[in-house]
Amino acid sequence: MSESHTRKVLEPFGWVFQMITGLLLFAFVIFHLYITHLTSHDALEYAKVVQRLSNPAIKAFYWLFLASASFHAFNGLRAILLDTDFGGRNERAVNTLTMALFVVAVVYGGLLLITF
Amino acid sequence: MEREVLFRIRRFDGDKSYWQDFRFTAKRGMTVLDGLYYIKENLDGSLAFRASCRMGVCGSCAVKINGKPRLACETQILDIGSTLEIEPLDNMPVLKDLIVDMDDFFRKHEAVKPYLMREDDDYENPKELLQTPKELHAYYDFTLCIKCGACYSACPASATRSDYLGPAAITAAYRFCADSRDEGKEERLSLVSGSEGVWRCHFNAECSEVCPKSIEPAKAVQKMRLMSAIHMIKSIFR
């Protein structure tokens, strides 16, 4: 058994934000489906998508959607890996790798959003 | 009432594991533990199992009966049916037949410091520590743990990560953290909030399902997790 892990903040924050992002994603997915499928029949045409994303509010929404989904996914992956003995032995590597992937996903997706 | 029953026992002799069948007539009122004693005395003296009090207090005789961890002394044979598959507990190495090595289980229990910690401990001049009934009820249910290992055996998180503290140890930690007389909360919280602690629980509540004392370890783990999260987040702003 390893020694005490005082002042570790990733575990409690990971747990709290996993719940928060889970709830947010539920609302975000519904809103996303609403604007892409329920408002009009041609909402998925390229021109319409570009037109929608020129609105800063929609852009901000999609960025928040991206950040929530990425966090939920990579924090979930982190928890799955830490559930194994292999993950437990390589805890620091698991934490660094999954959180780096989260940052990369948010930054890369953010750059794509800016180009619109 | 009497009925012919089949005991299928998962045996282990140190090298290989195999099933062995025993048939005998079970009378009404016979527990699974009585059945095991009957087999040991009349059919096969080499059968090994643990037991002590025969009344659900010591927690020695927990085994898997038809896939579910239960106390052999508190399970009526005729309630289960005519075929009983008896196996040793999961998530612990088997030593012989139904006997498992519980060293790890007890080491984890010990690791969370399951005892009252106070600054003013003075055994020369003992002081009475008063508690209201409400303060008692906050933790009372969790004092009933008999450390049988049934929860630990049923826990999927304990199955995949060998250093996960497990439901019993975290319940013991919560029992003392929720005690108004205790002053060791800070220390205990830091022990259970590591990556091998409360965060590994998936809350599938199988531990509460199998607990022979119905103390709901899953509830204690969730409460401990919330307490740890609040404590950790507060500690950043201190």
Tab-separated table of C-alpha atoms in Angstrom:
chain	number	residue	atom	x	y	z
A	1	MET	CA	0.000	0.000	0.000
A	2	SER	CA	1.350	3.431	-0.877
A	3	GLU	CA	1.822	6.148	1.704
A	4	SER	CA	-0.761	8.866	2.282
A	5	HIS	CA	-1.730	11.171	-0.561
A	6	THR	CA	-2.447	14.385	1.246
A	7	ARG	CA	-3.263	17.455	-0.797
A	8	LYS	CA	-4.066	15.549	-3.941
A	9	VAL	CA	-6.561	17.632	-5.773
A	10	LEU	CA	-6.989	15.805	-9.085
A	11	GLU	CA	-9.058	12.971	-7.579
A	12	PRO	CA	-11.708	15.116	-5.797
A	13	PHE	CA	-11.819	17.655	-8.643
A	14	GLY	CA	-12.035	14.870	-11.193
A	15	TRP	CA	-15.000	13.391	-9.346
A	16	VAL	CA	-16.849	16.706	-8.912
A	17	PHE	CA	-16.256	17.868	-12.501
A	18	GLN	CA	-17.176	14.451	-13.893
A	19	MET	CA	-20.625	14.944	-12.372
A	20	ILE	CA	-20.894	18.588	-13.454
A	21	THR	CA	-19.786	17.875	-17.046
A	22	GLY	CA	-22.095	14.855	-17.168
A	23	LEU	CA	-25.091	17.057	-16.344
A	24	LEU	CA	-23.917	19.780	-18.742
A	25	LEU	CA	-23.461	17.273	-21.575
A	26	PHE	CA	-27.035	16.100	-21.147
A	27	ALA	CA	-28.310	19.640	-21.763
A	28	PHE	CA	-25.698	20.402	-24.443
A	29	VAL	CA	-26.496	17.324	-26.531
A	30	ILE	CA	-30.209	18.166	-26.477
A	31	PHE	CA	-29.511	21.765	-27.525
A	32	HIS	CA	-27.104	20.592	-30.251
A	33	LEU	CA	-29.702	18.139	-31.628
A	34	TYR	CA	-32.305	20.883	-31.472
A	35	ILE	CA	-30.356	23.386	-33.580
A	36	THR	CA	-29.014	20.827	-36.065
A	37	HIS	CA	-32.046	18.581	-36.588
A	38	LEU	CA	-35.209	20.162	-35.285
A	39	THR	CA	-35.047	23.805	-36.393
A	40	SER	CA	-34.905	23.297	-40.175
A	41	HIS	CA	-34.348	20.567	-42.750
A	42	ASP	CA	-31.179	22.065	-44.215
A	43	ALA	CA	-29.460	22.948	-40.914
A	44	LEU	CA	-26.565	20.615	-41.705
A	45	GLU	CA	-25.672	22.223	-45.066
A	46	TYR	CA	-22.141	23.669	-45.144
A	47	ALA	CA	-23.311	27.230	-45.671
A	48	LYS	CA	-25.766	26.965	-42.779
A	49	VAL	CA	-23.123	25.531	-40.467
A	50	VAL	CA	-20.698	28.334	-41.339
A	51	GLN	CA	-23.435	30.908	-40.884
A	52	ARG	CA	-24.359	29.459	-37.469
A	53	LEU	CA	-20.776	29.344	-36.269
A	54	SER	CA	-20.226	32.985	-37.193
A	55	ASN	CA	-22.364	33.789	-34.177
A	56	PRO	CA	-19.987	34.194	-31.185
A	57	ALA	CA	-22.591	32.812	-28.763
A	58	ILE	CA	-22.895	29.571	-30.762
A	59	LYS	CA	-19.118	29.421	-31.041
A	60	ALA	CA	-18.779	29.790	-27.265
A	61	PHE	CA	-21.441	27.125	-26.762
A	62	TYR	CA	-19.599	24.652	-28.978
A	63	TRP	CA	-16.319	25.388	-27.269
A	64	LEU	CA	-17.906	24.712	-23.865
A	65	PHE	CA	-19.500	21.568	-25.309
A	66	LEU	CA	-16.085	20.460	-26.566
A	67	ALA	CA	-14.408	21.189	-23.219
A	68	SER	CA	-17.085	19.288	-21.251
A	69	ALA	CA	-17.047	16.288	-23.583
A	70	SER	CA	-13.231	16.137	-23.617
A	71	PHE	CA	-12.986	16.389	-19.858
A	72	HIS	CA	-15.704	13.798	-19.308
A	73	ALA	CA	-14.089	11.405	-21.790
A	74	PHE	CA	-10.457	11.719	-20.716
A	75	ASN	CA	-11.229	11.862	-16.998
A	76	GLY	CA	-13.357	8.753	-17.488
A	77	LEU	CA	-10.464	7.075	-19.290
A	78	ARG	CA	-8.186	8.102	-16.404
A	79	ALA	CA	-10.562	6.508	-13.885
A	80	ILE	CA	-10.788	3.298	-15.946
A	81	LEU	CA	-6.995	3.039	-16.168
A	82	LEU	CA	-6.573	3.766	-12.448
A	83	ASP	CA	-9.061	0.997	-11.682
A	84	THR	CA	-6.444	-1.512	-12.782
A	85	ASP	CA	-3.261	-2.583	-11.009
A	86	PHE	CA	-1.268	-1.436	-14.044
A	87	GLY	CA	-2.814	2.050	-13.775
A	88	GLY	CA	-2.230	2.131	-10.035
A	89	ARG	CA	1.479	1.423	-10.500
A	90	ASN	CA	1.770	4.142	-13.163
A	91	GLU	CA	-0.555	6.664	-11.546
A	92	ARG	CA	1.459	9.762	-12.396
A	93	ALA	CA	1.861	8.729	-16.045
A	94	VAL	CA	-1.881	8.004	-16.341
A	95	ASN	CA	-2.807	11.384	-14.837
A	96	THR	CA	-0.325	13.306	-16.991
A	97	LEU	CA	-1.221	11.510	-20.222
A	98	THR	CA	-5.008	11.774	-19.916
A	99	MET	CA	-4.952	15.401	-18.781
A	100	ALA	CA	-2.518	16.263	-21.611
A	101	LEU	CA	-4.911	14.611	-24.086
A	102	PHE	CA	-7.736	16.694	-22.620
A	103	VAL	CA	-5.748	19.918	-23.094
A	104	VAL	CA	-4.736	18.934	-26.659
A	105	ALA	CA	-8.363	18.152	-27.575
A	106	VAL	CA	-9.616	21.471	-26.194
A	107	VAL	CA	-6.848	23.547	-27.807
A	108	TYR	CA	-7.013	21.803	-31.202
A	109	GLY	CA	-10.827	21.917	-31.279
A	110	GLY	CA	-10.716	25.539	-30.154
A	111	LEU	CA	-8.388	26.436	-33.033
A	112	LEU	CA	-10.777	24.756	-35.492
A	113	LEU	CA	-13.666	26.771	-34.081
A	114	ILE	CA	-11.732	30.057	-34.399
A	115	THR	CA	-11.158	29.481	-38.142
A	116	PHE	CA	-14.899	29.680	-38.805
B	1	MET	CA	-39.180	-31.540	7.281
B	2	GLU	CA	-36.281	-33.316	5.632
B	3	ARG	CA	-34.823	-33.162	2.149
B	4	GLU	CA	-31.958	-34.787	0.287
B	5	VAL	CA	-29.516	-32.006	-0.655
B	6	LEU	CA	-26.431	-31.754	-2.843
B	7	PHE	CA	-23.484	-29.743	-1.564
B	8	ARG	CA	-21.112	-28.908	-4.441
B	9	ILE	CA	-17.979	-27.612	-2.775
B	10	ARG	CA	-15.135	-25.807	-4.538
B	11	ARG	CA	-12.052	-27.410	-3.050
B	12	PHE	CA	-8.401	-26.417	-3.267
B	13	ASP	CA	-5.515	-28.549	-2.067
B	14	GLY	CA	-2.677	-26.084	-2.611
B	15	ASP	CA	-2.065	-27.082	-6.229
B	16	LYS	CA	-5.334	-27.634	-8.003
B	17	SER	CA	-8.899	-26.490	-7.620
B	18	TYR	CA	-11.819	-28.878	-8.204
B	19	TRP	CA	-15.512	-29.398	-7.387
B	20	GLN	CA	-16.562	-32.177	-5.063
B	21	ASP	CA	-20.154	-33.331	-4.529
B	22	PHE	CA	-21.638	-34.447	-1.195
B	23	ARG	CA	-25.179	-35.746	-0.732
B	24	PHE	CA	-26.940	-36.028	2.595
B	25	THR	CA	-30.314	-35.439	4.181
B	26	ALA	CA	-30.799	-31.964	5.582
B	27	LYS	CA	-33.276	-31.434	8.382
B	28	ARG	CA	-35.315	-28.304	8.921
B	29	GLY	CA	-33.278	-25.773	10.953
B	30	MET	CA	-29.922	-26.939	9.602
B	31	THR	CA	-27.692	-24.097	8.496
B	32	VAL	CA	-25.101	-24.327	5.741
B	33	LEU	CA	-22.481	-24.336	8.500
B	34	ASP	CA	-24.198	-27.341	10.110
B	35	GLY	CA	-24.033	-28.995	6.687
B	36	LEU	CA	-20.312	-28.320	6.415
B	37	TYR	CA	-19.752	-29.761	9.900
B	38	TYR	CA	-21.881	-32.800	8.942
B	39	ILE	CA	-19.673	-33.401	5.885
B	40	LYS	CA	-16.480	-32.961	7.903
B	41	GLU	CA	-17.642	-35.370	10.615
B	42	ASN	CA	-19.331	-38.028	8.460
B	43	LEU	CA	-18.289	-37.832	4.812
B	44	ASP	CA	-14.850	-36.228	4.359
B	45	GLY	CA	-12.695	-35.197	7.308
B	46	SER	CA	-10.259	-33.326	5.079
B	47	LEU	CA	-12.707	-30.520	4.250
B	48	ALA	CA	-11.355	-27.205	5.567
B	49	PHE	CA	-13.479	-24.165	6.464
B	50	ARG	CA	-13.456	-21.391	9.053
B	51	ALA	CA	-16.120	-20.996	11.715
B	52	SER	CA	-16.420	-19.948	15.297
B	53	CYS	CA	-19.492	-18.471	16.963
B	54	ARG	CA	-22.287	-20.097	14.872
B	55	MET	CA	-24.517	-17.058	15.505
B	56	GLY	CA	-23.547	-14.383	12.995
B	57	VAL	CA	-21.334	-12.414	15.337
B	58	CYS	CA	-17.739	-13.395	14.614
B	59	GLY	CA	-17.751	-13.171	10.805
B	60	SER	CA	-15.502	-16.213	10.317
B	61	CYS	CA	-17.748	-18.403	8.188
B	62	ALA	CA	-18.448	-16.134	5.194
B	63	VAL	CA	-18.415	-18.209	1.986
B	64	LYS	CA	-20.016	-17.895	-1.422
B	65	ILE	CA	-23.273	-19.845	-1.512
B	66	ASN	CA	-24.726	-20.158	-5.019
B	67	GLY	CA	-22.574	-17.246	-6.130
B	68	LYS	CA	-23.434	-14.843	-3.335
B	69	PRO	CA	-21.208	-14.166	-0.298
B	70	ARG	CA	-23.129	-14.981	2.879
B	71	LEU	CA	-22.534	-16.223	6.412
B	72	ALA	CA	-22.794	-20.033	6.392
B	73	CYS	CA	-24.126	-19.959	9.971
B	74	GLU	CA	-27.015	-17.643	9.118
B	75	THR	CA	-28.155	-19.393	5.937
B	76	GLN	CA	-30.753	-22.138	6.188
B	77	ILE	CA	-30.082	-25.025	3.799
B	78	LEU	CA	-33.771	-25.578	3.008
B	79	ASP	CA	-34.237	-21.882	2.188
B	80	ILE	CA	-31.637	-22.116	-0.573
B	81	GLY	CA	-32.935	-25.218	-2.353
B	82	SER	CA	-31.700	-28.724	-2.962
B	83	THR	CA	-28.402	-27.849	-4.704
B	84	LEU	CA	-25.890	-25.594	-2.970
B	85	GLU	CA	-22.695	-24.513	-4.683
B	86	ILE	CA	-20.238	-23.444	-2.021
B	87	GLU	CA	-17.072	-21.561	-2.908
B	88	PRO	CA	-14.450	-19.552	-1.011
B	89	LEU	CA	-14.760	-15.730	-1.022
B	90	ASP	CA	-13.499	-13.812	-4.063
B	91	ASN	CA	-10.753	-11.163	-4.195
B	92	MET	CA	-8.637	-12.986	-1.623
B	93	PRO	CA	-6.122	-15.781	-2.257
B	94	VAL	CA	-7.431	-19.244	-1.345
B	95	LEU	CA	-5.309	-21.157	1.171
B	96	LYS	CA	-7.262	-24.415	1.392
B	97	ASP	CA	-10.810	-25.354	0.365
B	98	LEU	CA	-13.054	-22.592	1.766
B	99	ILE	CA	-10.324	-20.812	3.724
B	100	VAL	CA	-8.990	-17.568	2.235
B	101	ASP	CA	-6.012	-15.425	3.188
B	102	MET	CA	-7.497	-12.287	4.795
B	103	ASP	CA	-4.177	-10.602	5.673
B	104	ASP	CA	-4.556	-7.941	2.998
B	105	PHE	CA	-8.149	-7.264	4.028
B	106	PHE	CA	-7.145	-6.662	7.654
B	107	ARG	CA	-4.044	-4.667	6.698
B	108	LYS	CA	-6.261	-2.260	4.777
B	109	HIS	CA	-8.640	-2.084	7.719
B	110	GLU	CA	-5.768	-1.214	10.024
B	111	ALA	CA	-4.407	1.347	7.553
B	112	VAL	CA	-7.391	3.711	7.952
B	113	LYS	CA	-6.806	3.996	11.743
B	114	PRO	CA	-10.176	2.619	12.869
B	115	TYR	CA	-10.051	3.838	16.464
B	116	LEU	CA	-10.949	6.975	18.388
B	117	MET	CA	-8.213	9.581	18.123
B	118	ARG	CA	-8.160	12.450	20.622
B	119	GLU	CA	-5.712	15.174	21.549
B	120	ASP	CA	-6.474	14.872	25.266
B	121	ASP	CA	-5.936	11.127	25.689
B	122	ASP	CA	-5.132	10.611	29.347
B	123	TYR	CA	-5.518	7.045	30.578
B	124	GLU	CA	-4.531	7.965	34.157
B	125	ASN	CA	-7.483	10.323	34.492
B	126	PRO	CA	-10.111	8.989	32.116
B	127	LYS	CA	-12.808	11.434	31.162
B	128	GLU	CA	-16.364	10.637	30.184
B	129	LEU	CA	-17.173	11.706	26.633
B	130	LEU	CA	-20.801	12.706	26.327
B	131	GLN	CA	-22.813	12.169	23.194
B	132	THR	CA	-26.412	12.923	22.300
B	133	PRO	CA	-28.578	10.138	20.807
B	134	LYS	CA	-28.488	12.049	17.499
B	135	GLU	CA	-24.698	12.060	17.498
B	136	LEU	CA	-24.716	8.338	18.250
B	137	HIS	CA	-27.099	7.526	15.403
B	138	ALA	CA	-24.878	9.369	12.922
B	139	TYR	CA	-22.418	6.452	12.990
B	140	TYR	CA	-24.055	3.665	15.009
B	141	ASP	CA	-25.084	1.400	12.103
B	142	PHE	CA	-21.511	1.310	10.840
B	143	THR	CA	-20.201	0.000	14.172
B	144	LEU	CA	-22.011	-3.297	13.492
B	145	CYS	CA	-19.408	-4.512	10.975
B	146	ILE	CA	-18.132	-8.010	11.863
B	147	LYS	CA	-15.318	-7.935	9.271
B	148	CYS	CA	-16.485	-11.087	7.522
B	149	GLY	CA	-15.171	-9.897	4.148
B	150	ALA	CA	-18.448	-10.470	2.242
B	151	CYS	CA	-18.480	-6.871	0.922
B	152	TYR	CA	-14.839	-7.067	-0.118
B	153	SER	CA	-15.533	-10.335	-1.929
B	154	ALA	CA	-18.463	-8.843	-3.886
B	155	CYS	CA	-16.716	-5.555	-4.753
B	156	PRO	CA	-15.777	-5.189	-8.456
B	157	ALA	CA	-13.332	-2.375	-7.662
B	158	SER	CA	-11.463	-4.659	-5.251
B	159	ALA	CA	-11.358	-7.274	-8.013
B	160	THR	CA	-9.566	-5.068	-10.535
B	161	ARG	CA	-7.257	-3.094	-8.263
B	162	SER	CA	-5.533	-5.056	-5.520
B	163	ASP	CA	-4.552	-2.056	-3.382
B	164	TYR	CA	-8.066	-0.527	-3.333
B	165	LEU	CA	-8.973	-0.143	0.339
B	166	GLY	CA	-12.349	-1.804	-0.145
B	167	PRO	CA	-15.791	-1.189	1.343
B	168	ALA	CA	-15.094	-2.550	4.838
B	169	ALA	CA	-12.047	-0.364	5.500
B	170	ILE	CA	-13.700	2.786	4.139
B	171	THR	CA	-16.810	2.075	6.212
B	172	ALA	CA	-14.612	1.763	9.303
B	173	ALA	CA	-12.972	5.085	8.425
B	174	TYR	CA	-16.380	6.733	8.025
B	175	ARG	CA	-17.607	5.258	11.305
B	176	PHE	CA	-14.873	7.161	13.165
B	177	CYS	CA	-14.979	10.311	11.022
B	178	ALA	CA	-18.708	10.629	11.770
B	179	ASP	CA	-18.164	10.167	15.516
B	180	SER	CA	-18.534	13.446	17.417
B	181	ARG	CA	-15.867	12.360	19.955
B	182	ASP	CA	-13.194	11.739	17.342
B	183	GLU	CA	-10.493	14.265	16.423
B	184	GLY	CA	-8.591	12.293	13.798
B	185	LYS	CA	-10.781	13.175	10.827
B	186	GLU	CA	-8.084	15.119	9.002
B	187	GLU	CA	-5.573	12.287	9.252
B	188	ARG	CA	-8.068	9.622	8.241
B	189	LEU	CA	-9.364	11.653	5.302
B	190	SER	CA	-5.872	11.941	3.884
B	191	LEU	CA	-5.568	8.137	4.161
B	192	VAL	CA	-8.751	7.347	2.240
B	193	SER	CA	-8.594	10.081	-0.411
B	194	GLY	CA	-5.626	8.740	-2.352
B	195	SER	CA	-6.043	7.114	-5.741
B	196	GLU	CA	-6.435	3.695	-4.045
B	197	GLY	CA	-9.136	5.107	-1.757
B	198	VAL	CA	-12.732	6.268	-2.108
B	199	TRP	CA	-12.416	7.368	-5.765
B	200	ARG	CA	-12.150	3.803	-7.026
B	201	CYS	CA	-15.696	2.958	-5.889
B	202	HIS	CA	-18.174	2.576	-8.777
B	203	PHE	CA	-21.155	2.688	-6.439
B	204	ASN	CA	-22.750	-0.444	-7.827
B	205	ALA	CA	-23.628	-1.116	-4.175
B	206	GLU	CA	-23.008	-4.856	-4.326
B	207	CYS	CA	-21.358	-4.520	-0.891
B	208	SER	CA	-24.620	-3.276	0.632
B	209	GLU	CA	-26.480	-6.043	-1.159
B	210	VAL	CA	-24.433	-8.840	0.442
B	211	CYS	CA	-23.655	-7.373	3.890
B	212	PRO	CA	-24.985	-9.901	6.450
B	213	LYS	CA	-25.416	-7.126	9.029
B	214	SER	CA	-27.201	-4.806	6.543
B	215	ILE	CA	-24.940	-1.887	7.395
B	216	GLU	CA	-24.776	-0.490	3.846
B	217	PRO	CA	-21.047	-0.026	3.214
B	218	ALA	CA	-21.864	1.620	-0.144
B	219	LYS	CA	-23.587	4.455	1.703
B	220	ALA	CA	-20.580	4.925	3.968
B	221	VAL	CA	-18.233	5.018	0.963
B	222	GLN	CA	-20.357	7.675	-0.752
B	223	LYS	CA	-20.483	9.767	2.420
B	224	MET	CA	-16.745	9.364	2.863
B	225	ARG	CA	-16.216	10.420	-0.751
B	226	LEU	CA	-18.295	13.555	-0.323
B	227	MET	CA	-16.478	14.339	2.927
B	228	SER	CA	-13.099	13.862	1.188
B	229	ALA	CA	-14.073	16.060	-1.760
B	230	ILE	CA	-15.287	18.882	0.485
B	231	HIS	CA	-12.223	18.581	2.683
B	232	MET	CA	-9.810	18.613	-0.258
B	233	ILE	CA	-11.465	21.572	-1.947
B	234	LYS	CA	-11.547	23.505	1.352
B	235	SER	CA	-7.900	22.712	2.008
B	236	ILE	CA	-6.901	24.577	-1.164
B	237	PHE	CA	-8.365	27.824	0.152
B	238	ARG	CA	-6.815	27.509	3.594
